[in-house]
């Protein structure tokens, strides 16, 4: 995709289907002649013109608005033409075809845009950095209002400004180290005089704050996967329905009713939680139920947290307790290290049932204990603050920031050694700088850019 970024491009920029308004967008160099030929008049920059869009025979395809944004004052940094027509798919296809038909005589071959290519050009032309480009897709895909607000802050540059502050401090520290390497014969100890250790410590402290905010932003974007597990008839499906506020899963007194996974995304304080109800875990001779149980274990193995649901009304039964203990042992074997398991005791509303000393008591039927469960799930997710002031972040951002932290840790070890190896110190700082700049796209491979922008919709 990167080798073709000089070609003029066109696409339908609105979602497929019918709507009140649809948009055809073009971007490239020298679009003014095409705009005039299509609209029958010169367009005043950044003004909306209501006019007919005509076909090759002069018949009107539609009446709509045309807006022309000359370079560099446009979304992509190139000339941009936007045609707003009625949102029928046939109308928009005819309008797009007319643009492609007019183009050969007026400008280099116009082609259909690839996914994310308009935003990619905005990045390549310096209108936005890579973190802001990703924030555009995150804003479109936001599943909660908190995620949308955080993505908007990233798009406005909040995350990029944090990265730039870290970069500037790191560049200054690199300058001191390089100066010491370049002038070893000088009596002045540049690093000691400039308090290089103090600067590095401050940089690490600031990085830790940015990394913490990025983790919270990643939670807003990704959420966590919570699997409800337990024996049949413990109330797993009822709990999913209660958390979702809808009858998503079938609930009956018959053991083994749930045969497959049922998933619903809920939000708690803006954090999306992907809650999965699974088949009851037990020994079964039913072939279909066995498949459901195996899928339950597969879901558990990939969970970020497991909600182990127990039935209080059967807690005193030795057989039930033994089966629960067997499930707990399997959980310990099959779950990756660090995945939390929350013990919840359902049916706390049953008369005469003693509440457990440990774990969380609740009632999926009455809703008792659900608020406490929601807060506990937030704790399991690692949510530590409100969404205000946060910016959206992705897993690659977290990996890059963690890489910066590792290299700065190695740099600190070199700097505090009895005989610092300044060349190794300089290299660790250089690697940290490279990781940091990969977030905003100053250093990014073509493969990374292709992967990021291919996830966008066509017209963006």
XYZ file of C-alpha atoms in Angstrom, residues 103-378:
276
model
C -10.560 11.113 -14.043
C -8.401 9.752 -16.934
C -8.634 12.948 -18.952
C -8.023 15.279 -16.007
C -5.450 13.718 -13.628
C -3.345 10.592 -13.070
C -5.350 7.369 -12.944
C -7.850 7.508 -10.105
C -8.234 4.227 -8.239
C -10.394 2.855 -5.460
C -8.989 3.427 -1.974
C -7.784 0.543 0.151
C -8.890 0.141 3.786
C -7.629 3.012 5.916
C -5.818 4.703 3.054
C -7.239 8.186 3.668
C -6.031 8.106 7.261
C -2.749 6.547 6.176
C -2.148 9.513 3.898
C -2.944 11.887 6.753
C -0.184 10.114 8.710
C 2.305 10.027 5.826
C 1.714 13.733 5.129
C 2.306 14.710 8.737
C -1.275 15.708 9.592
C -1.425 13.203 12.462
C 0.985 10.775 14.099
C 0.497 7.017 14.285
C -1.060 7.037 17.752
C -3.627 9.601 16.583
C -4.349 7.541 13.469
C -5.065 4.499 15.627
C -7.270 6.653 17.853
C -9.501 7.383 14.852
C -10.233 3.675 14.418
C -10.660 3.296 18.177
C -13.145 6.176 18.246
C -15.186 4.503 15.511
C -15.023 1.113 17.255
C -15.571 2.378 20.816
C -17.971 0.106 22.707
C -18.545 2.445 25.664
C -18.917 6.181 26.140
C -15.790 6.241 28.314
C -13.797 4.539 25.541
C -15.118 7.057 23.014
C -14.096 10.015 25.191
C -10.648 8.533 25.778
C -10.182 7.861 22.052
C -11.162 11.470 21.350
C -8.481 12.639 23.788
C -5.897 10.467 22.031
C -7.011 11.859 18.686
C -6.566 15.376 20.061
C -2.973 14.463 20.927
C -3.082 13.777 24.688
C -1.236 10.452 24.415
C 1.185 11.791 21.806
C 2.056 14.751 24.047
C 2.934 12.362 26.871
C 5.183 10.388 24.519
C 6.765 13.584 23.221
C 7.557 14.697 26.782
C 9.290 11.379 27.456
C 11.116 11.579 24.133
C 12.446 15.089 24.811
C 13.778 14.065 28.236
C 15.363 10.946 26.767
C 16.999 12.899 23.934
C 18.526 15.302 26.470
C 19.933 12.392 28.469
C 21.314 10.793 25.326
C 22.992 14.078 24.449
C 24.839 14.097 27.783
C 26.037 10.512 27.355
C 27.133 11.072 23.764
C 29.005 14.230 24.788
C 30.915 12.250 27.407
C 31.753 9.599 24.811
C 32.872 12.186 22.257
C 35.148 14.103 24.636
C 36.654 11.521 27.010
C 39.777 13.587 27.548
C 37.892 16.475 29.164
C 38.287 16.934 32.908
C 34.635 17.851 33.315
C 32.398 14.912 34.129
C 29.367 15.822 32.051
C 27.180 13.093 33.526
C 27.909 13.928 37.153
C 27.629 17.665 36.660
C 24.274 17.380 34.865
C 22.920 14.871 37.413
C 22.389 12.166 34.791
C 21.300 9.703 37.492
C 18.640 12.113 38.715
C 17.442 12.760 35.161
C 17.205 9.037 34.483
C 15.287 8.467 37.726
C 12.831 11.234 36.840
C 12.417 9.778 33.360
C 11.671 6.331 34.801
C 9.144 7.805 37.243
C 7.371 9.688 34.476
C 7.397 6.591 32.271
C 5.767 4.572 35.054
C 2.902 7.082 35.209
C 2.416 7.016 31.441
C 2.486 3.206 31.439
C -0.126 3.085 34.195
C -2.431 5.433 32.266
C -1.833 3.422 29.094
C -2.851 0.211 30.886
C -6.081 1.880 31.961
C -6.643 3.128 28.408
C -6.053 -0.363 27.045
C -8.724 -1.662 29.423
C -11.192 0.858 28.021
C -10.409 -0.337 24.519
C -10.072 -4.087 25.001
C -11.839 -4.884 28.276
C -11.289 -8.306 29.831
C -12.697 -11.765 29.172
C -14.517 -13.169 32.229
C -15.641 -16.818 32.112
C -18.365 -18.087 34.460
C -17.557 -21.674 35.415
C -19.016 -24.194 37.806
C -21.141 -27.311 38.158
C -24.515 -27.669 36.420
C -27.407 -25.761 38.010
C -25.154 -23.461 40.012
C -26.891 -20.510 38.321
C -24.300 -19.541 35.717
C -26.846 -18.662 33.027
C -28.998 -16.798 35.547
C -25.964 -14.773 36.601
C -25.119 -13.891 32.999
C -28.708 -12.748 32.453
C -28.631 -10.708 35.667
C -25.353 -8.987 34.755
C -26.514 -8.294 31.199
C -30.009 -7.214 32.230
C -31.535 -9.423 29.523
C -32.627 -13.031 29.023
C -29.677 -14.136 26.913
C -29.250 -17.704 28.126
C -31.938 -20.353 28.622
C -32.507 -21.149 32.292
C -34.224 -24.387 33.432
C -33.948 -26.681 36.476
C -32.618 -29.420 34.172
C -28.889 -30.064 34.612
C -26.917 -29.630 31.383
C -29.297 -27.102 29.779
C -26.392 -24.947 28.617
C -24.555 -26.866 25.906
C -22.420 -24.120 24.361
C -20.828 -20.787 25.220
C -23.051 -17.716 25.468
C -21.196 -14.404 25.445
C -22.314 -10.867 26.231
C -20.314 -7.669 26.611
C -21.334 -5.505 29.533
C -19.789 -2.292 30.792
C -18.984 -1.315 34.347
C -17.912 2.304 34.829
C -17.087 2.410 31.136
C -14.887 -0.710 31.165
C -16.119 -3.426 28.752
C -16.269 -6.914 30.227
C -16.831 -9.834 27.879
C -18.738 -12.289 30.099
C -19.018 -15.889 28.897
C -21.476 -18.435 30.282
C -20.297 -22.025 29.822
C -21.658 -25.532 30.111
C -21.726 -27.065 33.589
C -18.507 -28.922 34.398
C -19.123 -32.569 35.234
C -18.607 -36.103 33.944
C -21.153 -36.836 31.189
C -21.891 -39.642 28.729
C -23.898 -37.310 26.476
C -21.776 -36.653 23.362
C -23.233 -33.180 22.773
C -22.773 -32.163 26.400
C -19.178 -33.451 26.311
C -18.439 -31.105 23.406
C -19.960 -28.223 25.369
C -17.851 -29.076 28.428
C -14.673 -29.209 26.344
C -15.515 -25.821 24.851
C -16.048 -24.543 28.379
C -12.528 -25.617 29.327
C -11.151 -24.006 26.158
C -12.850 -20.735 27.114
C -11.491 -21.004 30.652
C -7.945 -21.552 29.360
C -8.077 -18.261 27.425
C -9.839 -16.217 30.128
C -8.453 -13.081 31.747
C -10.428 -13.963 34.900
C -12.630 -16.868 35.992
C -15.759 -16.497 38.083
C -16.106 -19.877 39.865
C -19.782 -20.109 40.785
C -20.892 -22.367 43.670
C -24.395 -23.355 44.760
C -24.954 -22.453 48.421
C -27.966 -24.769 48.699
C -25.755 -27.765 47.922
C -22.625 -26.656 49.765
C -23.222 -29.081 52.650
C -23.322 -32.091 50.308
C -20.117 -34.118 50.375
C -20.502 -35.158 46.731
C -21.045 -31.555 45.643
C -18.060 -30.335 47.658
C -15.870 -33.081 46.166
C -16.918 -32.139 42.625
C -16.146 -28.476 43.342
C -12.727 -29.453 44.679
C -12.036 -31.443 41.503
C -12.975 -28.429 39.349
C -10.715 -26.197 41.453
C -7.826 -28.620 40.916
C -8.416 -28.631 37.140
C -8.565 -24.816 37.145
C -5.188 -24.664 38.854
C -3.736 -26.978 36.203
C -5.270 -25.412 33.101
C -5.177 -21.701 33.895
C -2.035 -19.704 33.037
C -0.184 -18.273 36.003
C -1.594 -14.980 37.209
C -5.164 -15.487 35.968
C -7.407 -14.735 38.985
C -10.246 -17.010 40.120
C -13.104 -15.370 42.025
C -15.197 -17.717 44.191
C -18.872 -16.687 44.186
C -21.657 -18.385 46.133
C -25.026 -18.143 44.415
C -28.561 -18.552 45.812
C -27.823 -16.519 48.945
C -31.547 -15.702 49.065
C -32.428 -19.305 49.965
C -33.896 -19.511 53.474
C -31.754 -21.087 56.181
C -28.588 -21.324 54.096
C -25.479 -20.168 56.008
C -23.304 -17.656 54.152
C -19.685 -18.676 53.451
C -16.793 -17.236 55.420
C -14.782 -16.691 52.239
C -15.778 -15.679 48.732
C -18.593 -13.453 47.544
C -22.240 -14.320 48.334
C -24.896 -13.251 45.827
C -28.277 -14.051 44.367
C -28.701 -14.040 40.609
C -32.478 -14.206 41.142
C -32.880 -11.170 43.421
C -29.785 -9.216 42.399
C -28.335 -9.192 45.915
C -24.543 -8.942 45.860
C -24.324 -8.022 42.155
C -23.006 -4.516 42.861
C -20.236 -6.004 44.994
C -19.506 -8.476 42.189
C -19.250 -5.679 39.638
C -16.745 -3.816 41.797
C -14.761 -7.010 42.330
C -14.665 -7.581 38.570
C -13.268 -4.064 38.111
